[in-house]
mmCIF file of C-alpha atoms in Angstrom:
data_model
loop_
_atom_site.group_PDB
_atom_site.id
_atom_site.type_symbol
_atom_site.label_atom_id
_atom_site.label_comp_id
_atom_site.label_asym_id
_atom_site.label_seq_id
_atom_site.Cartn_x
_atom_site.Cartn_y
_atom_site.Cartn_z
ATOM 1 C CA MET H 1470 -16.154 27.286 -46.715
ATOM 2 C CA ARG H 1471 -19.130 28.676 -44.798
ATOM 3 C CA ILE H 1472 -20.422 25.162 -44.290
ATOM 4 C CA LEU H 1473 -17.057 24.024 -42.891
ATOM 5 C CA LEU H 1474 -16.818 27.066 -40.611
ATOM 6 C CA GLY H 1475 -20.368 26.497 -39.421
ATOM 7 C CA ALA H 1476 -19.625 22.833 -38.685
ATOM 8 C CA ILE H 1477 -16.534 23.813 -36.691
ATOM 9 C CA LEU H 1478 -18.498 26.372 -34.657
ATOM 10 C CA ILE H 1479 -21.182 23.776 -33.911
ATOM 11 C CA LEU H 1480 -18.566 21.257 -32.772
ATOM 12 C CA VAL H 1481 -16.907 23.882 -30.556
ATOM 13 C CA ALA H 1482 -20.260 24.773 -29.028
ATOM 14 C CA VAL H 1483 -21.157 21.125 -28.451
ATOM 15 C CA TRP H 1484 -17.755 20.349 -26.886
ATOM 16 C CA SER H 1485 -17.893 23.454 -24.714
ATOM 17 C CA GLY H 1486 -21.335 22.453 -23.491
ATOM 18 C CA TYR H 1487 -20.148 18.900 -22.796
ATOM 19 C CA TRP H 1488 -17.140 20.149 -20.817
ATOM 20 C CA HIS H 1489 -19.078 22.603 -18.674
ATOM 21 C CA VAL H 1490 -21.892 20.151 -17.951
ATOM 22 C CA SER H 1491 -19.399 17.375 -17.141
ATOM 23 C CA SER H 1492 -17.187 19.585 -14.954
ATOM 24 C CA ALA H 1493 -20.222 20.716 -12.971
ATOM 25 C CA ALA H 1494 -21.284 17.078 -12.558
ATOM 26 C CA ILE H 1495 -17.812 16.125 -11.321
ATOM 27 C CA THR H 1496 -17.715 18.977 -8.793
ATOM 28 C CA ASN H 1497 -21.231 18.214 -7.578
ATOM 29 C CA GLY H 1498 -20.438 14.499 -7.418
ATOM 30 C CA PHE H 1499 -17.504 15.059 -5.068
ATOM 31 C CA ALA H 1500 -19.606 17.390 -2.917
ATOM 32 C CA ALA H 1501 -22.372 14.771 -2.783
ATOM 33 C CA TRP H 1502 -19.840 12.124 -1.740
ATOM 34 C CA PHE H 1503 -18.694 14.258 1.211
ATOM 35 C CA GLY H 1504 -22.330 14.881 2.139
ATOM 36 C CA ALA H 1505 -23.112 11.156 2.046
ATOM 37 C CA ARG H 1506 -20.167 10.392 4.345
ATOM 38 C CA GLN H 1507 -21.372 13.044 6.806
ATOM 39 C CA ASN H 1508 -24.819 11.417 6.820
ATOM 40 C CA GLU H 1509 -23.138 8.131 7.740
ATOM 41 C CA GLY H 1510 -21.484 9.725 10.768
ATOM 42 C CA TRP H 1511 -18.071 10.417 9.260
ATOM 43 C CA LEU H 1512 -16.154 13.633 9.689
ATOM 44 C CA ALA H 1513 -15.889 14.784 6.047
ATOM 45 C CA GLU H 1514 -14.927 18.414 5.461
ATOM 46 C CA TYR H 1515 -13.354 20.606 2.783
ATOM 47 C CA SER H 1516 -13.135 24.324 2.085
ATOM 48 C CA GLU H 1517 -13.542 24.285 -1.719
ATOM 49 C CA ILE H 1518 -13.999 21.953 -4.687
ATOM 50 C CA GLU H 1519 -13.027 23.347 -8.080
ATOM 51 C CA THR H 1520 -12.750 21.730 -11.521
ATOM 52 C CA ARG H 1521 -10.650 23.368 -14.229
ATOM 53 C CA GLY H 1522 -8.855 22.345 -17.427
ATOM 54 C CA PHE H 1523 -11.078 23.446 -20.309
ATOM 55 C CA PRO H 1524 -11.107 22.210 -23.024
ATOM 56 C CA ASN H 1525 -9.220 18.906 -22.756
ATOM 57 C CA ARG H 1526 -8.937 18.169 -19.035
ATOM 58 C CA PHE H 1527 -10.990 17.732 -15.907
ATOM 59 C CA ASP H 1528 -8.622 18.786 -13.107
ATOM 60 C CA THR H 1529 -10.434 18.756 -9.768
ATOM 61 C CA THR H 1530 -8.833 20.191 -6.628
ATOM 62 C CA ILE H 1531 -10.338 19.615 -3.190
ATOM 63 C CA SER H 1532 -8.865 22.024 -0.632
ATOM 64 C CA ASP H 1533 -8.395 21.589 3.132
ATOM 65 C CA VAL H 1534 -9.566 17.987 3.267
ATOM 66 C CA THR H 1535 -10.398 16.165 6.501
ATOM 67 C CA ILE H 1536 -11.897 12.662 6.386
ATOM 68 C CA ALA H 1537 -12.382 10.395 9.402
ATOM 69 C CA ASP H 1538 -14.168 7.053 9.682
ATOM 70 C CA PRO H 1539 -15.001 6.661 13.390
ATOM 71 C CA GLU H 1540 -15.850 2.970 13.087
ATOM 72 C CA ALA H 1541 -12.498 2.046 11.514
ATOM 73 C CA ARG H 1542 -10.704 4.684 13.658
ATOM 74 C CA ILE H 1543 -8.781 6.039 10.695
ATOM 75 C CA ALA H 1544 -8.503 9.649 9.538
ATOM 76 C CA TRP H 1545 -6.702 11.691 6.895
ATOM 77 C CA GLU H 1546 -5.957 15.411 6.727
ATOM 78 C CA SER H 1547 -4.447 17.218 3.745
ATOM 79 C CA PRO H 1548 -4.164 20.813 2.521
ATOM 80 C CA PHE H 1549 -5.397 19.615 -0.880
ATOM 81 C CA PHE H 1550 -6.045 16.556 -3.023
ATOM 82 C CA GLN H 1551 -6.263 16.481 -6.812
ATOM 83 C CA ILE H 1552 -7.946 14.146 -9.297
ATOM 84 C CA LEU H 1553 -6.844 14.808 -12.886
ATOM 85 C CA ALA H 1554 -8.248 13.287 -16.088
ATOM 86 C CA LEU H 1555 -8.365 13.906 -19.808
ATOM 87 C CA SER H 1556 -11.861 14.963 -20.836
ATOM 88 C CA TYR H 1557 -11.891 12.356 -23.621
ATOM 89 C CA LYS H 1558 -10.548 9.575 -21.336
ATOM 90 C CA PRO H 1559 -12.394 9.974 -18.030
ATOM 91 C CA ASN H 1560 -11.756 6.403 -16.821
ATOM 92 C CA HIS H 1561 -8.001 7.072 -16.489
ATOM 93 C CA LEU H 1562 -7.321 9.232 -13.445
ATOM 94 C CA ILE H 1563 -4.198 10.751 -11.929
ATOM 95 C CA ALA H 1564 -4.313 11.315 -8.152
ATOM 96 C CA VAL H 1565 -1.935 13.910 -6.687
ATOM 97 C CA TRP H 1566 -1.092 14.309 -2.992
ATOM 98 C CA PRO H 1567 0.633 17.305 -1.347
ATOM 99 C CA SER H 1568 4.152 17.242 0.046
ATOM 100 C CA GLU H 1569 2.794 16.999 3.613
ATOM 101 C CA GLN H 1570 -0.274 15.239 5.009
ATOM 102 C CA THR H 1571 -1.421 13.490 8.181
ATOM 103 C CA ALA H 1572 -2.883 10.028 8.754
ATOM 104 C CA THR H 1573 -4.365 8.703 11.988
ATOM 105 C CA THR H 1574 -4.774 4.982 12.684
ATOM 106 C CA PRO H 1575 -5.551 2.930 15.801
ATOM 107 C CA SER H 1576 -1.773 2.738 16.396
ATOM 108 C CA GLY H 1577 -1.242 6.510 16.377
ATOM 109 C CA LYS H 1578 -0.965 9.671 14.317
ATOM 110 C CA TYR H 1579 1.594 9.899 11.519
ATOM 111 C CA LEU H 1580 3.047 12.839 9.625
ATOM 112 C CA ILE H 1581 3.720 11.942 5.974
ATOM 113 C CA ALA H 1582 6.121 13.949 3.838
ATOM 114 C CA SER H 1583 7.166 13.206 0.258
ATOM 115 C CA GLU H 1584 8.155 14.555 -3.123
ATOM 116 C CA ASP H 1585 5.935 13.964 -6.155
ATOM 117 C CA MET H 1586 3.447 11.502 -4.645
ATOM 118 C CA LYS H 1587 1.096 10.417 -7.434
ATOM 119 C CA ALA H 1588 -1.031 7.488 -8.565
ATOM 120 C CA SER H 1589 -2.312 6.428 -11.971
ATOM 121 C CA ILE H 1590 -5.736 4.759 -11.729
ATOM 122 C CA VAL H 1591 -7.608 2.972 -14.527
ATOM 123 C CA LEU H 1592 -11.259 2.226 -13.796
ATOM 124 C CA ASP H 1593 -13.811 -0.269 -15.091
ATOM 125 C CA ALA H 1594 -17.475 -0.487 -14.136
ATOM 126 C CA ASN H 1595 -19.228 -3.590 -12.818
ATOM 127 C CA ALA H 1596 -22.758 -4.662 -13.821
ATOM 128 C CA GLU H 1597 -24.264 -2.197 -11.321
ATOM 129 C CA GLY H 1598 -22.219 0.682 -12.740
ATOM 130 C CA GLU H 1599 -19.871 1.000 -9.739
ATOM 131 C CA PRO H 1600 -16.329 2.084 -10.730
ATOM 132 C CA LEU H 1601 -13.803 -0.680 -9.986
ATOM 133 C CA PHE H 1602 -10.029 -0.356 -9.837
ATOM 134 C CA ARG H 1603 -8.580 -2.290 -12.780
ATOM 135 C CA ARG H 1604 -5.025 -0.992 -12.606
ATOM 136 C CA VAL H 1605 -3.292 1.262 -10.059
ATOM 137 C CA THR H 1606 0.311 2.484 -10.025
ATOM 138 C CA TYR H 1607 1.462 4.562 -7.050
ATOM 139 C CA ARG H 1608 4.840 6.277 -6.663
ATOM 140 C CA ALA H 1609 6.436 8.525 -4.063
ATOM 141 C CA ASP H 1610 9.971 9.892 -3.829
ATOM 142 C CA ASN H 1611 11.814 10.847 -0.626
ATOM 143 C CA LEU H 1612 8.979 9.479 1.471
ATOM 144 C CA SER H 1613 9.035 9.775 5.251
ATOM 145 C CA VAL H 1614 6.470 8.584 7.781
ATOM 146 C CA ARG H 1615 6.954 9.917 11.310
ATOM 147 C CA SER H 1616 4.976 9.057 14.403
ATOM 148 C CA GLU H 1617 3.713 12.158 16.174
ATOM 149 C CA THR H 1618 3.707 10.476 19.581
ATOM 150 C CA ASP H 1619 7.163 8.875 19.849
ATOM 151 C CA GLU H 1620 8.876 10.429 16.811
ATOM 152 C CA ARG H 1621 9.656 7.080 15.178
ATOM 153 C CA GLU H 1622 10.404 7.714 11.526
ATOM 154 C CA ILE H 1623 10.762 5.495 8.481
ATOM 155 C CA ARG H 1624 12.205 6.868 5.237
ATOM 156 C CA ALA H 1625 12.476 5.617 1.662
ATOM 157 C CA ALA H 1626 14.271 7.205 -1.265
ATOM 158 C CA SER H 1627 11.535 5.854 -3.543
ATOM 159 C CA ILE H 1628 8.614 3.476 -3.403
ATOM 160 C CA VAL H 1629 6.483 2.125 -6.252
ATOM 161 C CA LEU H 1630 3.364 0.010 -5.779
ATOM 162 C CA ALA H 1631 1.470 -1.489 -8.722
ATOM 163 C CA ALA H 1632 -1.716 -3.567 -8.697
ATOM 164 C CA GLU H 1633 -3.751 -4.980 -11.578
ATOM 165 C CA SER H 1634 -6.862 -7.142 -11.485
ATOM 166 C CA ALA H 1635 -6.855 -10.482 -13.288
ATOM 167 C CA PRO H 1636 -9.032 -10.418 -16.451
ATOM 168 C CA ALA H 1637 -11.050 -13.489 -15.439
ATOM 169 C CA HIS H 1638 -11.109 -12.805 -11.681
ATOM 170 C CA VAL H 1639 -11.720 -9.140 -10.942
ATOM 171 C CA ALA H 1640 -11.310 -9.685 -7.179
ATOM 172 C CA THR H 1641 -7.791 -11.126 -7.659
ATOM 173 C CA TYR H 1642 -4.893 -8.720 -8.069
ATOM 174 C CA ARG H 1643 -1.259 -9.070 -8.954
ATOM 175 C CA ILE H 1644 0.605 -6.722 -6.646
ATOM 176 C CA GLY H 1645 4.192 -5.564 -6.910
ATOM 177 C CA VAL H 1646 6.263 -3.328 -4.643
ATOM 178 C CA GLU H 1647 9.688 -1.847 -5.306
ATOM 179 C CA ALA H 1648 11.418 0.344 -2.727
ATOM 180 C CA ALA H 1649 14.949 1.694 -2.452
ATOM 181 C CA GLU H 1650 17.031 2.940 0.466
ATOM 182 C CA ILE H 1651 14.549 2.262 3.244
ATOM 183 C CA SER H 1652 15.742 3.681 6.563
ATOM 184 C CA PRO H 1653 14.084 1.975 9.553
ATOM 185 C CA ALA H 1654 13.117 3.801 12.707
ATOM 186 C CA ILE H 1655 15.989 5.067 14.856
ATOM 187 C CA SER H 1656 14.561 3.114 17.792
ATOM 188 C CA LEU H 1657 15.132 -0.106 15.830
ATOM 189 C CA LEU H 1658 18.651 0.902 14.813
ATOM 190 C CA SER H 1659 19.554 1.753 18.399
ATOM 191 C CA ALA H 1660 18.309 -1.648 19.599
ATOM 192 C CA ILE H 1661 20.460 -3.570 17.127
ATOM 193 C CA ASP H 1662 23.700 -5.088 18.273
ATOM 194 C CA SER H 1663 26.427 -2.738 17.024
ATOM 195 C CA SER H 1664 28.643 -5.695 16.163
ATOM 196 C CA LEU H 1665 26.353 -6.406 13.190
ATOM 197 C CA LYS H 1666 27.680 -3.212 11.547
ATOM 198 C CA LEU H 1667 24.596 -2.666 9.426
ATOM 199 C CA PRO H 1668 24.164 0.394 7.193
ATOM 200 C CA ASP H 1669 21.481 2.924 8.054
ATOM 201 C CA SER H 1670 19.157 1.770 5.262
ATOM 202 C CA PHE H 1671 18.009 -1.284 3.331
ATOM 203 C CA GLU H 1672 19.470 -1.283 -0.169
ATOM 204 C CA ALA H 1673 16.277 -2.603 -1.774
ATOM 205 C CA LEU H 1674 12.919 -4.244 -1.169
ATOM 206 C CA HIS H 1675 10.987 -6.215 -3.788
ATOM 207 C CA VAL H 1676 7.606 -7.948 -3.528
ATOM 208 C CA ASP H 1677 5.667 -9.864 -6.189
ATOM 209 C CA ALA H 1678 2.390 -11.416 -5.029
ATOM 210 C CA ARG H 1679 -1.097 -12.402 -6.151
ATOM 211 C CA VAL H 1680 -3.884 -11.632 -3.677
ATOM 212 C CA ALA H 1681 -7.469 -12.843 -3.942
ATOM 213 C CA PHE H 1682 -10.044 -10.740 -2.052
ATOM 214 C CA ASP H 1683 -13.621 -11.545 -1.132
ATOM 215 C CA ARG H 1684 -14.818 -8.828 -3.548
ATOM 216 C CA PRO H 1685 -13.270 -6.338 -5.972
ATOM 217 C CA TRP H 1686 -11.834 -2.988 -4.941
ATOM 218 C CA GLY H 1687 -13.939 -0.019 -6.021
ATOM 219 C CA ARG H 1688 -15.523 3.162 -4.800
ATOM 220 C CA SER H 1689 -17.530 1.324 -2.132
ATOM 221 C CA SER H 1690 -14.254 -0.008 -0.675
ATOM 222 C CA ILE H 1691 -13.614 3.489 0.655
ATOM 223 C CA GLU H 1692 -17.195 4.228 1.595
ATOM 224 C CA SER H 1693 -17.892 1.016 3.520
ATOM 225 C CA ALA H 1694 -15.994 -2.091 4.630
ATOM 226 C CA ARG H 1695 -12.746 -2.869 2.863
ATOM 227 C CA PRO H 1696 -12.403 -6.074 0.795
ATOM 228 C CA GLN H 1697 -10.660 -8.770 2.811
ATOM 229 C CA PRO H 1698 -7.842 -11.002 1.526
ATOM 230 C CA LYS H 1699 -8.740 -14.686 1.206
ATOM 231 C CA ASN H 1700 -5.593 -16.044 -0.421
ATOM 232 C CA ILE H 1701 -2.054 -14.690 -0.750
ATOM 233 C CA LYS H 1702 0.380 -16.318 -3.147
ATOM 234 C CA LEU H 1703 3.798 -14.795 -2.575
ATOM 235 C CA SER H 1704 5.926 -15.438 -5.644
ATOM 236 C CA LYS H 1705 8.873 -13.485 -4.311
ATOM 237 C CA ALA H 1706 9.760 -11.116 -1.525
ATOM 238 C CA ALA H 1707 13.346 -9.988 -1.167
ATOM 239 C CA ALA H 1708 15.141 -7.523 1.063
ATOM 240 C CA GLN H 1709 18.841 -6.738 1.395
ATOM 241 C CA TRP H 1710 20.387 -4.907 4.314
ATOM 242 C CA GLY H 1711 24.150 -4.781 4.138
ATOM 243 C CA ARG H 1712 25.405 -8.351 4.049
ATOM 244 C CA LEU H 1713 22.058 -9.654 5.302
ATOM 245 C CA GLU H 1714 19.663 -10.886 2.630
ATOM 246 C CA ILE H 1715 16.217 -12.445 2.992
ATOM 247 C CA LYS H 1716 14.029 -13.976 0.290
ATOM 248 C CA ALA H 1717 10.603 -15.501 0.822
ATOM 249 C CA ALA H 1718 7.905 -17.344 -1.122
ATOM 250 C CA GLY H 1719 4.807 -19.327 -0.245
ATOM 251 C CA GLU H 1720 1.045 -19.303 -0.014
ATOM 252 C CA LEU H 1721 -1.471 -18.548 2.725
ATOM 253 C CA GLU H 1722 -5.221 -19.085 3.009
ATOM 254 C CA ILE H 1723 -6.980 -16.559 5.255
ATOM 255 C CA ASP H 1724 -10.217 -17.351 7.071
ATOM 256 C CA GLY H 1725 -13.048 -14.999 7.961
ATOM 257 C CA ALA H 1726 -11.326 -13.985 11.200
ATOM 258 C CA GLY H 1727 -8.153 -12.999 9.345
ATOM 259 C CA MET H 1728 -6.112 -15.979 10.571
ATOM 260 C CA PRO H 1729 -3.637 -17.363 7.996
ATOM 261 C CA ALA H 1730 -2.931 -21.028 7.273
ATOM 262 C CA GLY H 1731 -0.159 -22.256 4.988
ATOM 263 C CA GLU H 1732 3.588 -22.076 4.612
ATOM 264 C CA ILE H 1733 6.132 -19.374 3.804
ATOM 265 C CA VAL H 1734 9.685 -20.486 3.032
ATOM 266 C CA VAL H 1735 12.357 -17.939 3.915
ATOM 267 C CA LYS H 1736 15.874 -18.113 2.490
ATOM 268 C CA ALA H 1737 18.311 -16.239 4.712
ATOM 269 C CA THR H 1738 21.911 -15.340 3.920
ATOM 270 C CA ASN H 1739 24.078 -14.804 7.020
ATOM 271 C CA TRP H 1740 21.204 -16.208 9.032
ATOM 272 C CA ARG H 1741 22.961 -16.034 12.436
ATOM 273 C CA GLU H 1742 23.179 -12.249 12.160
ATOM 274 C CA ILE H 1743 19.527 -12.142 11.095
ATOM 275 C CA LEU H 1744 18.560 -14.237 14.125
ATOM 276 C CA ASN H 1745 20.525 -11.893 16.408
ATOM 277 C CA LEU H 1746 18.771 -8.956 14.747
ATOM 278 C CA ALA H 1747 15.358 -10.549 15.371
ATOM 279 C CA VAL H 1748 16.216 -10.982 19.045
ATOM 280 C CA SER H 1749 17.728 -7.513 19.582
ATOM 281 C CA SER H 1750 14.771 -5.852 17.884
ATOM 282 C CA GLY H 1751 12.262 -7.819 19.977
ATOM 283 C CA ILE H 1752 10.787 -9.965 17.180
ATOM 284 C CA PHE H 1753 11.961 -13.173 18.898
ATOM 285 C CA LYS H 1754 12.491 -13.798 22.576
ATOM 286 C CA GLU H 1755 16.017 -14.638 23.702
ATOM 287 C CA GLY H 1756 14.897 -18.094 24.758
ATOM 288 C CA HIS H 1757 13.796 -18.819 21.196
ATOM 289 C CA SER H 1758 17.266 -17.957 19.927
ATOM 290 C CA GLU H 1759 18.898 -20.470 22.285
ATOM 291 C CA ILE H 1760 16.587 -23.199 20.990
ATOM 292 C CA LEU H 1761 16.664 -22.224 17.320
ATOM 293 C CA GLU H 1762 20.354 -21.562 16.740
ATOM 294 C CA PRO H 1763 21.665 -25.147 17.185
ATOM 295 C CA LEU H 1764 18.702 -26.533 15.266
ATOM 296 C CA LEU H 1765 19.145 -24.081 12.382
ATOM 297 C CA SER H 1766 22.892 -24.685 12.370
ATOM 298 C CA SER H 1767 22.290 -28.408 11.852
ATOM 299 C CA VAL H 1768 19.829 -27.715 9.023
ATOM 300 C CA ALA H 1769 22.286 -25.324 7.336
ATOM 301 C CA ARG H 1770 25.116 -27.876 7.489
ATOM 302 C CA LEU H 1771 22.865 -30.465 5.847
ATOM 303 C CA LYS H 1772 22.190 -28.003 3.010
ATOM 304 C CA GLY H 1773 25.925 -27.577 2.443
ATOM 305 C CA ASN H 1774 26.334 -23.853 3.170
ATOM 306 C CA PRO H 1775 26.509 -22.946 6.871
ATOM 307 C CA ASN H 1776 25.757 -19.261 6.177
ATOM 308 C CA THR H 1777 22.636 -19.789 4.039
ATOM 309 C CA LEU H 1778 19.435 -21.341 5.268
ATOM 310 C CA ASP H 1779 16.001 -22.242 3.881
ATOM 311 C CA ILE H 1780 13.487 -21.972 6.720
ATOM 312 C CA PRO H 1781 9.872 -23.162 6.315
ATOM 313 C CA PHE H 1782 7.489 -21.229 8.574
ATOM 314 C CA THR H 1783 4.102 -22.903 8.994
ATOM 315 C CA PHE H 1784 0.980 -20.947 9.937
ATOM 316 C CA ARG H 1785 -1.695 -22.970 11.703
ATOM 317 C CA ASN H 1786 -4.039 -22.744 14.682
ATOM 318 C CA GLY H 1787 -3.230 -19.076 15.200
ATOM 319 C CA LEU H 1788 0.517 -19.691 15.636
ATOM 320 C CA ILE H 1789 3.701 -19.514 13.557
ATOM 321 C CA TRP H 1790 5.705 -22.756 13.713
ATOM 322 C CA PHE H 1791 9.220 -23.789 12.750
ATOM 323 C CA LYS H 1792 9.107 -27.575 12.676
ATOM 324 C CA PHE H 1793 7.687 -28.477 16.113
ATOM 325 C CA ILE H 1794 8.593 -25.137 17.759
ATOM 326 C CA PRO H 1795 5.858 -22.491 18.160
ATOM 327 C CA LEU H 1796 7.488 -19.098 17.571
ATOM 328 C CA GLY H 1797 4.539 -16.887 18.471
ATOM 329 C CA PRO H 1798 1.057 -15.833 17.411
ATOM 330 C CA SER H 1799 0.208 -15.439 13.731
ATOM 331 C CA PRO H 1800 -0.545 -11.922 12.539
ATOM 332 C CA VAL H 1801 -4.193 -11.155 11.899
ATOM 333 C CA ILE H 1802 -4.480 -10.310 8.191
ATOM 334 C CA SER H 1803 -7.481 -7.998 8.108
ATOM 335 C CA LEU H 1804 -7.985 -4.608 6.457
ATOM 336 C CA ARG H 1805 -9.875 -2.027 8.509
#
């Protein structure tokens, strides 16, 4: 009995020592990361870093966080940020955001509000020991993003984003997005022709894609340049807004300048209303509508259903094309 009691006391002492040494290393590691960013010219500030959770957890809270990368012109401010982990499973992290935070991008400053914004993150290490993201699942409920400058606001009842690296290609990720009840900005709603009689929100949005990057996502992706997409294979994207429904699939190759080449096929239900929406919201010019509508009408009649249309959009030479008609410049697909 004494031997058993002694063994238990030794194990408790060893575990206690492990926890306190590890928690101190975690706290110091976060502090060192902020210091390294400051040395690189970032604005990286916090008021306190504290790790709790003895004996089975490492729950780290960073208070009053401000991070800004002047080169990328992005910044983030938050009253706190938490990284939670089980002490016996340190490669599986839970990230927790507050109900209100602020993000600044080259396009403006945005106020972000949500309920229960969390992410589950599973890490692996590469040959150099850098932590890489193997699997990430992010969820937020009652999310709203509001522009501070012009008060544009987008809302979603829920949004879930999941990404997992391919076992044989760690820089390739399968990415899925599910969102419900997405309310677009009021400025968009006010620009839409009232005769379309659209509800205030999208019923659903679904995306399933495989994206190959030039290198894996890991800790250095935050510290330095972000990995850039090289190939996007869109298995399915679908959105429904009232009686309007759009589905898309296709594949794009992206060059070093972020210019895409390839084809995306869009299936549109009640396509005339969608075309009117694209014009009233400023996506297409009115002149494009006058050219496209008779052409699309002929294509739809050939398919057998005048209200449903399969439209192949080709990306080449920096432009988006429908058949022989250039619709406008291609988006630059580049992560800052």
